[in-house]
Amino acid sequence: MLVSLCSSNCGVVNIYSQDSCLQETNPRPIKAIMNLVTGVTSLTFNPTTEILAIASEKMKEAVRLVHLPSCTVFSNFPVKKKNISLVHTMDFSPRSGYFALGNEKGKALMYRLHHYSDF
């Protein structure tokens, strides 16, 4: 599934079919992700584009992972511990086995994604 994204200053990320964006003047989103309440400052895909990470550096713990193509937000991330703080950067490892976040405290947090067997 090829997708196009659009984020807003109120935390909404719209997911569009790339075909509809190329063929229609006013395409309708496949899904509107509304799990953040402040402006989205970071978007990144894992290497296989199965997961989209969205974050806002304006609010603590404001990071979500979205499964594509189902367009559902993972309910088990972030974990209940409040240690993420303000996300300034994020990325996936080359084979998606790890997801890393950098925060305003200068800390790098790494999470193992067990669905992927390799790093």
mmCIF file of C-alpha atoms in Angstrom:
data_model
loop_
_atom_site.group_PDB
_atom_site.id
_atom_site.type_symbol
_atom_site.label_atom_id
_atom_site.label_comp_id
_atom_site.label_asym_id
_atom_site.label_seq_id
_atom_site.Cartn_x
_atom_site.Cartn_y
_atom_site.Cartn_z
ATOM 1 C CA MET A 1 0.000 0.000 0.000
ATOM 2 C CA LEU A 2 1.453 3.333 -1.047
ATOM 3 C CA VAL A 3 0.413 6.144 1.272
ATOM 4 C CA SER A 4 0.698 9.882 1.557
ATOM 5 C CA LEU A 5 0.579 11.683 4.897
ATOM 6 C CA CYS A 6 -0.515 15.070 6.126
ATOM 7 C CA SER A 7 -0.166 16.259 9.719
ATOM 8 C CA SER A 8 -1.684 19.231 11.474
ATOM 9 C CA ASN A 9 -0.835 21.603 14.289
ATOM 10 C CA CYS A 10 -3.508 19.959 16.470
ATOM 11 C CA GLY A 11 -2.110 16.416 16.382
ATOM 12 C CA VAL A 12 -4.102 14.880 13.533
ATOM 13 C CA VAL A 13 -2.302 12.744 10.947
ATOM 14 C CA ASN A 14 -4.314 11.995 7.817
ATOM 15 C CA ILE A 15 -3.383 8.897 5.825
ATOM 16 C CA TYR A 16 -4.215 8.961 2.120
ATOM 17 C CA SER A 17 -3.962 6.475 -0.711
ATOM 18 C CA GLN A 18 -1.224 7.704 -3.022
ATOM 19 C CA ASP A 19 -3.423 6.911 -6.028
ATOM 20 C CA SER A 20 -6.239 9.123 -4.758
ATOM 21 C CA CYS A 21 -3.780 11.970 -4.134
ATOM 22 C CA LEU A 22 -2.533 11.755 -7.705
ATOM 23 C CA GLN A 23 -5.954 11.403 -9.326
ATOM 24 C CA GLU A 24 -8.315 13.538 -7.240
ATOM 25 C CA THR A 25 -8.421 17.253 -6.520
ATOM 26 C CA ASN A 26 -9.750 16.752 -2.983
ATOM 27 C CA PRO A 27 -8.845 13.230 -1.868
ATOM 28 C CA ARG A 28 -10.443 11.791 1.248
ATOM 29 C CA PRO A 29 -8.179 10.282 3.879
ATOM 30 C CA ILE A 30 -8.233 6.529 4.425
ATOM 31 C CA LYS A 31 -7.918 7.239 8.139
ATOM 32 C CA ALA A 32 -7.423 10.209 10.446
ATOM 33 C CA ILE A 33 -5.156 9.357 13.380
ATOM 34 C CA MET A 34 -6.210 11.572 16.290
ATOM 35 C CA ASN A 35 -4.197 10.144 19.178
ATOM 36 C CA LEU A 36 -2.049 13.225 19.803
ATOM 37 C CA VAL A 37 -3.406 16.549 21.043
ATOM 38 C CA THR A 38 -0.480 18.823 20.126
ATOM 39 C CA GLY A 39 1.152 19.518 16.777
ATOM 40 C CA VAL A 40 2.977 16.610 15.160
ATOM 41 C CA THR A 41 6.701 17.373 14.880
ATOM 42 C CA SER A 42 8.038 13.971 13.758
ATOM 43 C CA LEU A 43 6.856 11.274 11.361
ATOM 44 C CA THR A 44 8.911 8.241 10.379
ATOM 45 C CA PHE A 45 8.260 4.863 8.779
ATOM 46 C CA ASN A 46 10.012 1.630 9.602
ATOM 47 C CA PRO A 47 12.028 0.241 6.637
ATOM 48 C CA THR A 48 9.173 -1.984 5.422
ATOM 49 C CA THR A 49 6.556 0.808 5.843
ATOM 50 C CA GLU A 50 4.468 -1.469 8.077
ATOM 51 C CA ILE A 51 4.732 0.927 11.020
ATOM 52 C CA LEU A 52 4.430 4.703 11.125
ATOM 53 C CA ALA A 53 5.782 6.496 14.193
ATOM 54 C CA ILE A 54 4.266 9.886 15.015
ATOM 55 C CA ALA A 55 5.382 12.232 17.793
ATOM 56 C CA SER A 56 5.083 15.737 19.188
ATOM 57 C CA GLU A 57 7.914 17.395 21.063
ATOM 58 C CA LYS A 58 5.399 19.746 22.691
ATOM 59 C CA MET A 59 3.972 17.245 25.205
ATOM 60 C CA LYS A 60 5.540 14.503 27.308
ATOM 61 C CA GLU A 61 4.920 10.898 26.228
ATOM 62 C CA ALA A 62 3.396 12.126 22.933
ATOM 63 C CA VAL A 63 4.489 9.304 20.636
ATOM 64 C CA ARG A 64 2.386 6.652 18.913
ATOM 65 C CA LEU A 65 3.001 3.749 16.558
ATOM 66 C CA VAL A 66 0.507 3.101 13.765
ATOM 67 C CA HIS A 67 0.209 -0.235 11.955
ATOM 68 C CA LEU A 68 -0.186 0.025 8.182
ATOM 69 C CA PRO A 69 -2.163 -0.969 6.163
ATOM 70 C CA SER A 70 -4.767 -1.491 8.928
ATOM 71 C CA CYS A 71 -4.221 2.119 10.116
ATOM 72 C CA THR A 72 -4.650 1.125 13.755
ATOM 73 C CA VAL A 73 -2.693 2.657 16.614
ATOM 74 C CA PHE A 74 -0.778 0.158 18.772
ATOM 75 C CA SER A 75 -2.430 0.150 22.198
ATOM 76 C CA ASN A 76 0.670 -1.254 23.933
ATOM 77 C CA PHE A 77 2.972 1.674 23.090
ATOM 78 C CA PRO A 78 4.156 3.767 24.765
ATOM 79 C CA VAL A 79 4.527 1.506 27.750
ATOM 80 C CA LYS A 80 3.006 2.645 31.044
ATOM 81 C CA LYS A 81 6.310 3.853 32.508
ATOM 82 C CA LYS A 82 6.539 7.619 32.130
ATOM 83 C CA ASN A 83 10.151 7.863 30.976
ATOM 84 C CA ILE A 84 9.919 8.992 27.356
ATOM 85 C CA SER A 85 9.438 12.703 28.115
ATOM 86 C CA LEU A 86 9.631 15.084 25.103
ATOM 87 C CA VAL A 87 10.540 13.258 21.877
ATOM 88 C CA HIS A 88 13.010 15.163 19.697
ATOM 89 C CA THR A 89 14.033 12.398 17.297
ATOM 90 C CA MET A 90 13.105 8.811 16.505
ATOM 91 C CA ASP A 91 13.958 6.049 14.068
ATOM 92 C CA PHE A 92 13.803 2.314 13.445
ATOM 93 C CA SER A 93 16.752 -0.046 13.053
ATOM 94 C CA PRO A 94 17.471 -1.354 9.519
ATOM 95 C CA ARG A 95 15.343 -4.502 9.948
ATOM 96 C CA SER A 96 12.796 -2.940 12.322
ATOM 97 C CA GLY A 97 13.763 -5.004 15.364
ATOM 98 C CA TYR A 98 14.371 -1.851 17.411
ATOM 99 C CA PHE A 99 12.702 1.533 17.731
ATOM 100 C CA ALA A 100 14.783 4.349 19.226
ATOM 101 C CA LEU A 101 13.758 7.719 20.648
ATOM 102 C CA GLY A 102 15.876 10.708 21.629
ATOM 103 C CA ASN A 103 14.434 13.139 24.174
ATOM 104 C CA GLU A 104 15.090 16.664 25.472
ATOM 105 C CA LYS A 105 17.112 15.277 28.379
ATOM 106 C CA GLY A 106 19.727 13.944 25.956
ATOM 107 C CA LYS A 107 18.702 10.339 26.563
ATOM 108 C CA ALA A 108 18.302 7.694 23.881
ATOM 109 C CA LEU A 109 15.633 5.109 24.627
ATOM 110 C CA MET A 110 15.500 1.861 22.686
ATOM 111 C CA TYR A 111 12.543 -0.493 22.457
ATOM 112 C CA ARG A 112 12.649 -4.046 21.097
ATOM 113 C CA LEU A 113 9.920 -4.859 18.567
ATOM 114 C CA HIS A 114 9.589 -8.623 18.986
ATOM 115 C CA HIS A 115 7.548 -9.099 15.819
ATOM 116 C CA TYR A 116 10.822 -8.683 13.914
ATOM 117 C CA SER A 117 13.431 -11.380 14.519
ATOM 118 C CA ASP A 118 16.459 -9.355 13.443
ATOM 119 C CA PHE A 119 17.744 -5.956 14.455
#
